[in-house]
Amino acid sequence: MTPAVPPRLSRTAHHDALWFAAAAALAATRTPRARRAATRGLASLGLASLTVSAPGKRTVPTARQLKRRPASTAFPSGQAASAAAFATGVALESPAWGTVVAPVAASAALARGHSGAHFPGDVLAGAALGVGAAFAVRGMVPTRGQVAPPARPRAEVPALPDGEGLVLVANTGAGSAERVRALRDALPRAEVVECEPGDVPAELEKAATRARVLGVCGGDGTVNAAARAALRSGLPLAVLPGGTLNHFAYDLGIEGVRDLARALCAGDAVRVDVGRYSCGGKHGVFLNTCSVGVYPELVRERERWSHRIGGWPAGVLAALRVLRADRHPLEAEVQGRTHPLWLLFAGNGTYHRMGLAPGRRLDMADGQLDVRVVHGGRRPAVRLLAAALAGPLTRSPAHAAVQVGRLRLDHVAPGTLLAYDGEVTEVEGRVTLEKLPEALTVYRPADPVRLTPH
């Protein structure tokens, strides 16, 4: 190690500028794992910095002497803690990117001692604190590798090494162009049909007539339309996430082209449950969630504003407008008992919450509807927030959770909104929610953990 390099690294790492730049570089790759690694690295760095600067920092006795007197006698080294925290956080989310960041982090930490800025013990203590902070963050928000879904039940499907036999319909409204190009490079003999959102259902039906495997690229609403076409035609489904929300694909362990291409080339697939709602002559399926009450109203209100002010601002505005509106909660007879409800949510499969992370499904074929109910009453915002923070297994006078295979709602008022996978429809009278166990075959890599940076 040349004498000039450590001081330069030390100066660059000052005030954590180096790690913010590294996080920006990772995020610029535009891959989900790299973005999560960058976020986890910064979160670990933040916790380490808070720990060092708040309770842990102290001045050491000046009796410890080196030939070159340290500029700071503070214990432990904050920059060493930041370097170790960022590198460890990145590595926990993506081991491959961790191997890229680790040498730089190690050099930056060692530079503090080499340049005389800290005693060696300060550097070692800071590094240990940084590693601990990264693991503490993982305890609060698990990595996707910790919550990978099970690999069963397996399904027999054709292997498509070059993509021949795959017809994939891509929703251009979901911003999928970049992923479509990557798919064509990975599977050159696959047929890709790009179309506007309004043409997606018709193109999926056409694709199903000539495909061995029906593919789709888009968000959860587009994937729902593809699942309906795949169920009608008896075809396996290949999902490439390409929308704003991609809960179904992510819960399967498919985050990008490499995951899907690996599954298609190897012929790896699983059978998953499908949820179904029915009301009179109206029926449909859901892969993620189905709900009545406040949430469908929020979805419809959000759609009114999203094209004007953008998705996230529209969601905030919709929540404020819906929760402040002077409406009575939904009243429905649930399993033979009448309840006033602010929200009834049914998930296709049991949602688990680990730490502060959003709920995820660990088993996509457990035969259960995960039903959450927020009871009617005053202050709906407080009740809904309490239900969201309390987690899936909490029961209280305000909210409850239960897992069932079938649910029936009676005496639903005309015009009641029902939301399913981001779409909204009107229902009334009797509404039935049920499971179709292992009804859909979908490609999924046998091992969702990747060891190469992308």
Coordinates of C-alpha atoms in Angstrom, one line a residue:
M1 CA 0.0 0.0 0.0
T2 CA 1.6 3.3 -1.1
P3 CA 1.7 6.1 1.4
A4 CA -0.2 8.4 -1.0
V5 CA -3.3 6.2 -1.4
P6 CA -4.6 6.0 2.2
P7 CA -4.7 9.7 2.9
R8 CA -6.5 10.3 -0.4
L9 CA -9.0 7.7 0.5
S10 CA -9.3 9.1 4.0
R11 CA -10.1 12.5 2.6
T12 CA -12.6 11.1 0.1
A13 CA -14.4 9.2 2.9
H14 CA -14.7 12.2 5.1
H15 CA -18.3 13.1 5.9
D16 CA -19.2 9.8 4.1
A17 CA -19.0 11.3 0.7
L18 CA -17.4 8.2 -0.7
W19 CA -20.2 5.9 0.4
F20 CA -23.0 8.2 -0.9
A21 CA -21.2 8.2 -4.3
A22 CA -20.9 4.4 -4.2
A23 CA -24.6 4.1 -3.3
A24 CA -25.5 6.4 -6.3
A25 CA -23.3 4.3 -8.6
L26 CA -25.1 1.1 -7.4
A27 CA -28.5 2.7 -7.8
A28 CA -27.5 3.8 -11.3
T29 CA -27.3 0.1 -12.4
R30 CA -31.1 0.1 -12.2
T31 CA -31.3 -3.4 -11.0
P32 CA -33.5 -4.2 -7.9
R33 CA -30.8 -6.1 -6.0
A34 CA -28.2 -3.3 -6.5
R35 CA -30.7 -0.6 -5.5
R36 CA -31.6 -2.6 -2.4
A37 CA -27.9 -3.1 -1.6
A38 CA -27.3 0.6 -1.9
T39 CA -30.3 1.4 0.4
R40 CA -29.2 -1.2 3.0
G41 CA -25.6 0.1 2.9
L42 CA -26.8 3.6 3.6
A43 CA -29.2 2.5 6.3
S44 CA -26.4 0.6 8.0
L45 CA -24.1 3.6 7.7
G46 CA -26.7 5.9 9.2
L47 CA -27.2 3.6 12.2
A48 CA -23.5 3.3 12.7
S49 CA -23.0 7.1 12.5
L50 CA -25.8 7.6 15.0
T51 CA -24.3 5.1 17.4
V52 CA -20.8 6.5 17.2
S53 CA -21.8 10.2 17.5
A54 CA -24.5 9.9 20.1
P55 CA -23.7 7.7 23.1
G56 CA -20.4 5.9 22.1
K57 CA -18.0 8.6 21.2
R58 CA -15.5 9.5 23.9
T59 CA -12.1 11.1 24.2
V60 CA -9.2 8.8 24.9
P61 CA -6.3 9.6 27.2
T62 CA -3.4 11.3 25.5
A63 CA -1.0 8.9 27.2
R64 CA -1.2 6.7 24.2
Q65 CA 1.6 7.8 22.0
L66 CA 2.4 7.2 18.3
K67 CA 5.3 8.6 16.3
R68 CA 2.7 10.6 14.4
R69 CA 0.2 12.0 16.8
P70 CA -3.4 11.3 15.7
A71 CA -5.5 14.3 14.7
S72 CA -8.4 12.9 16.6
T73 CA -8.3 11.0 19.9
A74 CA -12.0 10.1 19.7
F75 CA -12.9 6.5 20.2
P76 CA -14.1 4.7 18.1
S77 CA -13.3 5.9 14.6
G78 CA -16.4 7.2 12.9
Q79 CA -15.1 6.8 9.4
A80 CA -14.0 3.2 10.0
A81 CA -17.5 2.5 11.4
S82 CA -19.1 4.1 8.3
A83 CA -16.9 2.1 5.9
A84 CA -17.5 -1.2 7.6
A85 CA -21.3 -0.5 8.0
F86 CA -21.7 0.4 4.3
A87 CA -19.7 -2.5 3.0
T88 CA -21.3 -5.1 5.3
G89 CA -24.8 -3.8 4.5
V90 CA -24.1 -4.1 0.8
A91 CA -22.7 -7.6 1.1
L92 CA -25.6 -8.8 3.2
E93 CA -28.0 -7.9 0.4
S94 CA -25.7 -8.8 -2.5
P95 CA -22.5 -10.8 -1.8
A96 CA -21.2 -10.0 -5.3
W97 CA -21.5 -6.3 -4.9
G98 CA -20.0 -6.7 -1.4
T99 CA -16.8 -8.1 -2.9
V100 CA -16.6 -5.0 -5.1
V101 CA -17.1 -2.6 -2.2
A102 CA -15.2 -4.4 0.5
P103 CA -11.6 -3.6 -0.6
V104 CA -12.4 0.1 -0.9
A105 CA -14.0 0.1 2.5
A106 CA -11.1 -1.8 4.1
S107 CA -8.6 0.6 2.5
A108 CA -10.5 3.6 3.7
A109 CA -10.7 2.3 7.3
L110 CA -7.0 1.3 7.4
A111 CA -6.1 4.7 6.0
R112 CA -7.3 6.3 9.3
G113 CA -4.6 4.6 11.2
H114 CA -2.0 4.8 8.4
S115 CA -2.4 8.6 8.1
G116 CA -2.2 9.1 11.8
A117 CA -5.8 10.3 12.1
H118 CA -6.7 7.5 14.7
F119 CA -5.1 4.9 16.9
P120 CA -5.3 1.3 15.5
G121 CA -7.6 0.4 18.3
D122 CA -10.0 3.2 17.4
V123 CA -10.2 1.9 13.8
L124 CA -10.8 -1.7 14.9
A125 CA -13.5 -0.7 17.3
G126 CA -15.2 1.5 14.7
A127 CA -15.1 -1.4 12.2
A128 CA -16.7 -3.7 14.7
L129 CA -19.4 -1.2 15.5
G130 CA -20.1 -0.8 11.8
V131 CA -20.5 -4.5 11.2
G132 CA -22.8 -4.7 14.2
A133 CA -24.9 -1.9 12.8
A134 CA -25.3 -3.6 9.5
F135 CA -26.5 -6.8 11.2
A136 CA -28.9 -4.8 13.4
V137 CA -30.5 -3.3 10.3
R138 CA -30.8 -6.8 8.8
G139 CA -32.6 -7.8 12.0
M140 CA -35.1 -5.0 11.5
V141 CA -35.5 -5.4 7.7
P142 CA -34.5 -8.9 6.5
T143 CA -32.8 -9.3 3.2
R144 CA -34.7 -11.1 0.4
G145 CA -32.4 -14.0 0.8
Q146 CA -33.7 -14.6 4.3
V147 CA -37.3 -14.7 3.1
A148 CA -37.0 -16.6 -0.1
P149 CA -40.2 -18.6 -0.9
P150 CA -40.1 -22.4 -0.8
A151 CA -39.3 -24.3 -4.0
R152 CA -42.4 -26.5 -3.9
P153 CA -44.7 -27.7 -5.3
R154 CA -42.6 -28.2 -8.4
A155 CA -44.3 -28.4 -11.8
E156 CA -43.2 -30.1 -15.0
V157 CA -42.8 -27.5 -17.7
P158 CA -40.8 -27.3 -21.0
A159 CA -37.3 -25.9 -20.9
L160 CA -36.7 -23.1 -23.4
P161 CA -32.9 -22.5 -23.6
D162 CA -33.1 -19.9 -26.4
G163 CA -36.7 -18.8 -25.7
E164 CA -38.3 -20.6 -28.6
G165 CA -42.0 -21.2 -27.8
L166 CA -42.3 -18.2 -25.4
V167 CA -44.6 -15.4 -26.5
L168 CA -44.3 -12.4 -24.2
V169 CA -46.7 -9.5 -24.1
A170 CA -45.2 -6.3 -22.8
N171 CA -47.2 -3.4 -21.5
T172 CA -45.4 -0.3 -22.9
G173 CA -47.3 1.9 -20.4
A174 CA -45.3 0.2 -17.6
G175 CA -41.9 1.5 -18.8
S176 CA -40.8 -2.0 -19.8
A177 CA -38.7 -1.1 -22.9
E178 CA -35.3 -1.6 -21.2
R179 CA -36.2 -5.0 -19.8
V180 CA -37.7 -6.1 -23.1
R181 CA -34.4 -5.4 -24.8
A182 CA -32.6 -7.4 -22.2
L183 CA -35.0 -10.3 -22.6
R184 CA -34.4 -10.3 -26.4
D185 CA -30.7 -10.5 -25.8
A186 CA -31.0 -13.3 -23.3
L187 CA -33.7 -15.3 -25.2
P188 CA -33.2 -14.4 -28.9
R189 CA -35.9 -16.8 -30.2
A190 CA -38.6 -15.6 -27.9
E191 CA -41.5 -13.6 -29.5
V192 CA -42.1 -10.3 -27.9
V193 CA -45.3 -8.3 -28.5
E194 CA -45.2 -4.7 -27.2
C195 CA -48.6 -2.9 -26.9
E196 CA -50.4 -0.1 -25.2
P197 CA -52.2 -0.8 -21.9
G198 CA -55.7 -1.0 -23.5
D199 CA -54.6 -3.6 -25.9
V200 CA -52.9 -6.0 -23.4
P201 CA -55.9 -8.3 -22.8
A202 CA -56.6 -8.8 -26.5
E203 CA -52.9 -9.4 -27.3
L204 CA -52.6 -11.9 -24.4
E205 CA -55.5 -13.9 -25.8
K206 CA -53.9 -14.0 -29.3
A207 CA -50.5 -14.9 -27.8
A208 CA -52.1 -17.8 -25.9
T209 CA -53.2 -19.4 -29.2
R210 CA -49.6 -19.8 -30.5
A211 CA -47.4 -20.1 -27.4
R212 CA -46.0 -23.0 -25.5
V213 CA -45.4 -20.6 -22.6
L214 CA -47.3 -17.3 -22.2
G215 CA -45.1 -14.5 -21.0
V216 CA -46.0 -11.0 -19.6
C217 CA -44.0 -7.9 -18.7
G218 CA -45.8 -5.3 -16.7
G219 CA -47.1 -4.5 -13.2
D220 CA -49.5 -6.5 -11.1
G221 CA -52.6 -5.5 -13.0
T222 CA -51.0 -6.6 -16.3
V223 CA -49.9 -9.9 -14.7
N224 CA -53.4 -10.4 -13.5
A225 CA -54.7 -10.2 -17.0
A226 CA -52.0 -12.7 -18.2
A227 CA -52.9 -15.1 -15.4
R228 CA -56.5 -15.1 -16.6
A229 CA -55.4 -15.9 -20.1
A230 CA -53.0 -18.6 -18.9
L231 CA -55.7 -20.3 -16.8
R232 CA -58.1 -20.3 -19.7
S233 CA -55.6 -21.8 -22.1
G234 CA -53.9 -24.2 -19.6
L235 CA -50.5 -22.6 -20.3
P236 CA -47.6 -22.0 -17.9
L237 CA -46.9 -18.4 -17.2
A238 CA -43.6 -16.5 -17.3
V239 CA -43.6 -13.2 -15.5
L240 CA -41.1 -10.4 -16.0
P241 CA -41.7 -7.5 -13.6
G242 CA -42.0 -4.2 -15.3
G243 CA -44.4 -2.0 -13.5
T244 CA -44.5 0.2 -10.4
L245 CA -45.6 -2.6 -8.1
N246 CA -44.5 -6.2 -8.8
H247 CA -45.5 -8.0 -5.6
F248 CA -46.3 -11.3 -7.3
A249 CA -43.1 -11.6 -9.2
Y250 CA -41.0 -10.5 -6.3
D251 CA -42.6 -12.9 -3.9
L252 CA -41.8 -15.7 -6.4
G253 CA -38.1 -14.6 -6.4
I254 CA -38.2 -13.1 -9.9
E255 CA -36.7 -9.6 -10.0
G256 CA -35.3 -9.3 -13.5
V257 CA -34.4 -10.8 -16.8
R258 CA -31.7 -13.0 -15.4
D259 CA -34.0 -14.7 -13.0
L260 CA -36.7 -15.4 -15.6
A261 CA -34.2 -16.5 -18.3
R262 CA -32.5 -18.9 -15.8
A263 CA -35.9 -20.4 -14.9
L264 CA -36.9 -20.8 -18.6
C265 CA -33.6 -22.3 -19.7
A266 CA -33.7 -24.8 -16.9
G267 CA -37.4 -25.6 -17.0
D268 CA -37.9 -24.6 -13.4
A269 CA -41.5 -23.8 -12.3
V270 CA -43.9 -24.1 -9.4
R271 CA -47.6 -24.3 -8.9
V272 CA -49.2 -21.4 -7.1
D273 CA -52.6 -20.7 -5.6
V274 CA -55.0 -18.2 -7.3
G275 CA -57.7 -16.3 -5.4
R276 CA -61.1 -15.8 -7.0
Y277 CA -64.0 -13.4 -6.3
S278 CA -67.6 -13.9 -7.5
C279 CA -70.7 -11.7 -7.2
G280 CA -73.8 -12.7 -9.2
G281 CA -72.6 -13.2 -12.8
K282 CA -69.4 -11.2 -12.2
H283 CA -66.2 -13.0 -11.3
G284 CA -62.5 -12.6 -11.5
V285 CA -59.1 -13.8 -10.1
F286 CA -56.5 -12.2 -7.9
L287 CA -52.9 -13.1 -7.4
N288 CA -52.1 -10.8 -4.6
T289 CA -54.9 -9.1 -2.7
C290 CA -58.6 -8.4 -2.8
S291 CA -60.3 -5.8 -0.6
V292 CA -63.5 -3.9 0.1
G293 CA -64.0 -0.7 2.1
V294 CA -61.6 2.2 2.3
Y295 CA -58.8 0.8 0.1
P296 CA -60.8 0.5 -3.1
E297 CA -62.0 4.0 -2.7
L298 CA -58.4 5.1 -2.3
V299 CA -57.4 3.3 -5.5
R300 CA -60.1 5.0 -7.5
E301 CA -59.3 8.4 -6.0
R302 CA -55.6 7.8 -6.7
E303 CA -56.3 7.0 -10.4
R304 CA -58.2 10.3 -10.7
W305 CA -55.1 12.3 -9.8
S306 CA -52.1 10.2 -10.8
H307 CA -51.9 11.4 -14.4
R308 CA -51.9 15.0 -13.2
I309 CA -49.5 15.0 -10.3
G310 CA -47.8 11.6 -10.4
G311 CA -48.2 8.3 -8.6
W312 CA -46.9 8.9 -5.1
P313 CA -48.4 12.4 -4.6
A314 CA -51.7 11.1 -5.9
G315 CA -51.6 8.3 -3.4
V316 CA -51.0 10.7 -0.5
L317 CA -53.7 13.0 -1.7
A318 CA -56.2 10.1 -2.1
A319 CA -55.5 8.8 1.4
L320 CA -56.2 12.3 2.8
R321 CA -59.4 12.8 0.9
V322 CA -60.8 9.3 1.6
L323 CA -60.0 9.3 5.3
R324 CA -61.3 12.8 5.9
A325 CA -64.5 12.2 3.9
D326 CA -67.7 11.9 6.1
R327 CA -68.7 8.4 5.1
H328 CA -70.1 5.6 7.1
P329 CA -68.0 2.4 7.1
L330 CA -69.1 -0.5 4.9
E331 CA -71.6 -2.8 6.5
A332 CA -71.7 -6.4 5.4
E333 CA -72.6 -9.8 6.8
V334 CA -69.3 -11.7 7.1
Q335 CA -69.7 -15.5 7.6
G336 CA -73.2 -15.0 9.0
R337 CA -72.5 -12.0 11.3
T338 CA -73.1 -8.4 10.4
H339 CA -70.2 -6.0 10.9
P340 CA -69.5 -2.4 10.3
L341 CA -66.1 -2.3 8.5
W342 CA -63.6 0.3 7.4
L343 CA -61.6 -2.3 5.5
L344 CA -61.7 -6.0 4.7
F345 CA -58.5 -7.3 3.0
A346 CA -57.9 -10.8 1.7
G347 CA -54.5 -11.9 0.6
N348 CA -53.9 -14.8 -1.8
G349 CA -51.7 -16.7 0.7
T350 CA -50.5 -15.8 4.2
Y351 CA -48.6 -12.5 4.5
H352 CA -45.8 -12.5 7.0
R353 CA -44.1 -9.5 8.5
M354 CA -40.5 -9.8 9.6
G355 CA -39.2 -6.8 11.5
L356 CA -40.1 -3.5 9.9
A357 CA -40.3 -4.9 6.4
P358 CA -43.5 -5.0 4.4
G359 CA -45.4 -8.2 4.5
R360 CA -44.3 -11.0 2.2
R361 CA -45.6 -14.4 1.3
L362 CA -43.3 -17.2 2.1
D363 CA -45.5 -19.9 0.6
M364 CA -47.4 -19.2 -2.6
A365 CA -49.5 -22.4 -2.3
D366 CA -50.7 -22.7 1.3
G367 CA -54.4 -22.8 0.4
Q368 CA -55.2 -19.9 2.7
L369 CA -56.9 -16.5 2.3
D370 CA -55.2 -14.1 4.7
V371 CA -58.1 -12.0 5.9
R372 CA -57.6 -8.7 7.8
V373 CA -60.5 -6.7 9.1
V374 CA -60.5 -3.1 10.4
H375 CA -63.8 -2.8 12.3
G376 CA -66.0 0.3 11.9
G377 CA -66.0 3.1 14.3
R378 CA -64.7 6.6 14.8
R379 CA -61.3 7.9 13.7
P380 CA -60.7 5.6 10.7
A381 CA -57.2 6.9 10.1
V382 CA -56.1 6.0 13.6
R383 CA -57.7 2.5 13.3
L384 CA -56.1 1.9 9.9
L385 CA -52.7 3.1 11.1
A386 CA -52.9 0.9 14.2
A387 CA -53.8 -2.1 12.1
A388 CA -50.9 -1.4 9.7
L389 CA -48.3 -1.0 12.6
A390 CA -49.6 -3.9 14.7
G391 CA -48.8 -6.6 12.2
P392 CA -50.7 -9.5 10.7
L393 CA -51.3 -11.7 13.8
T394 CA -52.7 -9.0 16.1
R395 CA -56.3 -9.1 17.3
S396 CA -57.9 -6.2 19.0
P397 CA -61.3 -4.4 19.1
A398 CA -60.1 -2.3 16.2
H399 CA -58.7 -5.0 13.9
A400 CA -58.4 -8.7 13.5
A401 CA -56.7 -11.3 11.3
V402 CA -57.7 -14.9 10.4
Q403 CA -56.7 -17.4 7.7
V404 CA -59.5 -19.2 5.9
G405 CA -60.0 -21.1 2.6
R406 CA -63.3 -19.4 1.7
L407 CA -65.1 -16.2 2.8
R408 CA -68.6 -15.0 2.1
L409 CA -70.0 -11.4 2.4
D410 CA -73.7 -10.9 2.3
H411 CA -75.9 -7.8 2.0
V412 CA -73.2 -5.8 0.4
A413 CA -74.7 -2.4 -0.6
P414 CA -75.0 -1.6 -4.3
G415 CA -72.1 0.4 -5.7
T416 CA -69.6 -1.0 -3.2
L417 CA -66.1 -1.0 -4.6
L418 CA -63.9 -4.1 -4.7
A419 CA -60.2 -3.8 -5.5
Y420 CA -58.2 -6.7 -6.8
D421 CA -54.5 -6.5 -7.8
G422 CA -54.8 -2.8 -8.3
E423 CA -58.0 -2.9 -10.4
V424 CA -61.4 -1.8 -9.2
T425 CA -64.9 -3.1 -9.8
E426 CA -68.4 -2.6 -8.3
V427 CA -70.1 -5.4 -6.3
E428 CA -73.4 -5.8 -4.4
G429 CA -75.4 -8.5 -2.6
R430 CA -73.4 -11.6 -2.0
V431 CA -69.6 -11.6 -2.6
T432 CA -67.7 -14.8 -2.3
L433 CA -63.9 -15.1 -2.0
E434 CA -62.2 -18.4 -2.4
K435 CA -59.0 -20.2 -3.3
L436 CA -58.1 -22.2 -6.4
P437 CA -55.3 -24.3 -4.9
E438 CA -52.2 -24.7 -7.1
A439 CA -54.2 -23.6 -10.1
L440 CA -51.5 -21.7 -12.0
T441 CA -48.1 -22.9 -13.1
V442 CA -45.5 -20.2 -13.2
Y443 CA -41.7 -20.2 -14.0
R444 CA -39.5 -19.5 -11.0
P445 CA -35.7 -20.1 -10.6
A446 CA -34.9 -23.1 -8.4
D447 CA -32.4 -21.0 -6.5
P448 CA -33.4 -17.3 -6.2
V449 CA -30.0 -16.3 -4.7
R450 CA -27.7 -14.8 -7.3
L451 CA -24.0 -14.7 -6.9
T452 CA -23.1 -12.3 -9.7
P453 CA -23.4 -8.6 -9.7
H454 CA -26.0 -7.2 -12.2

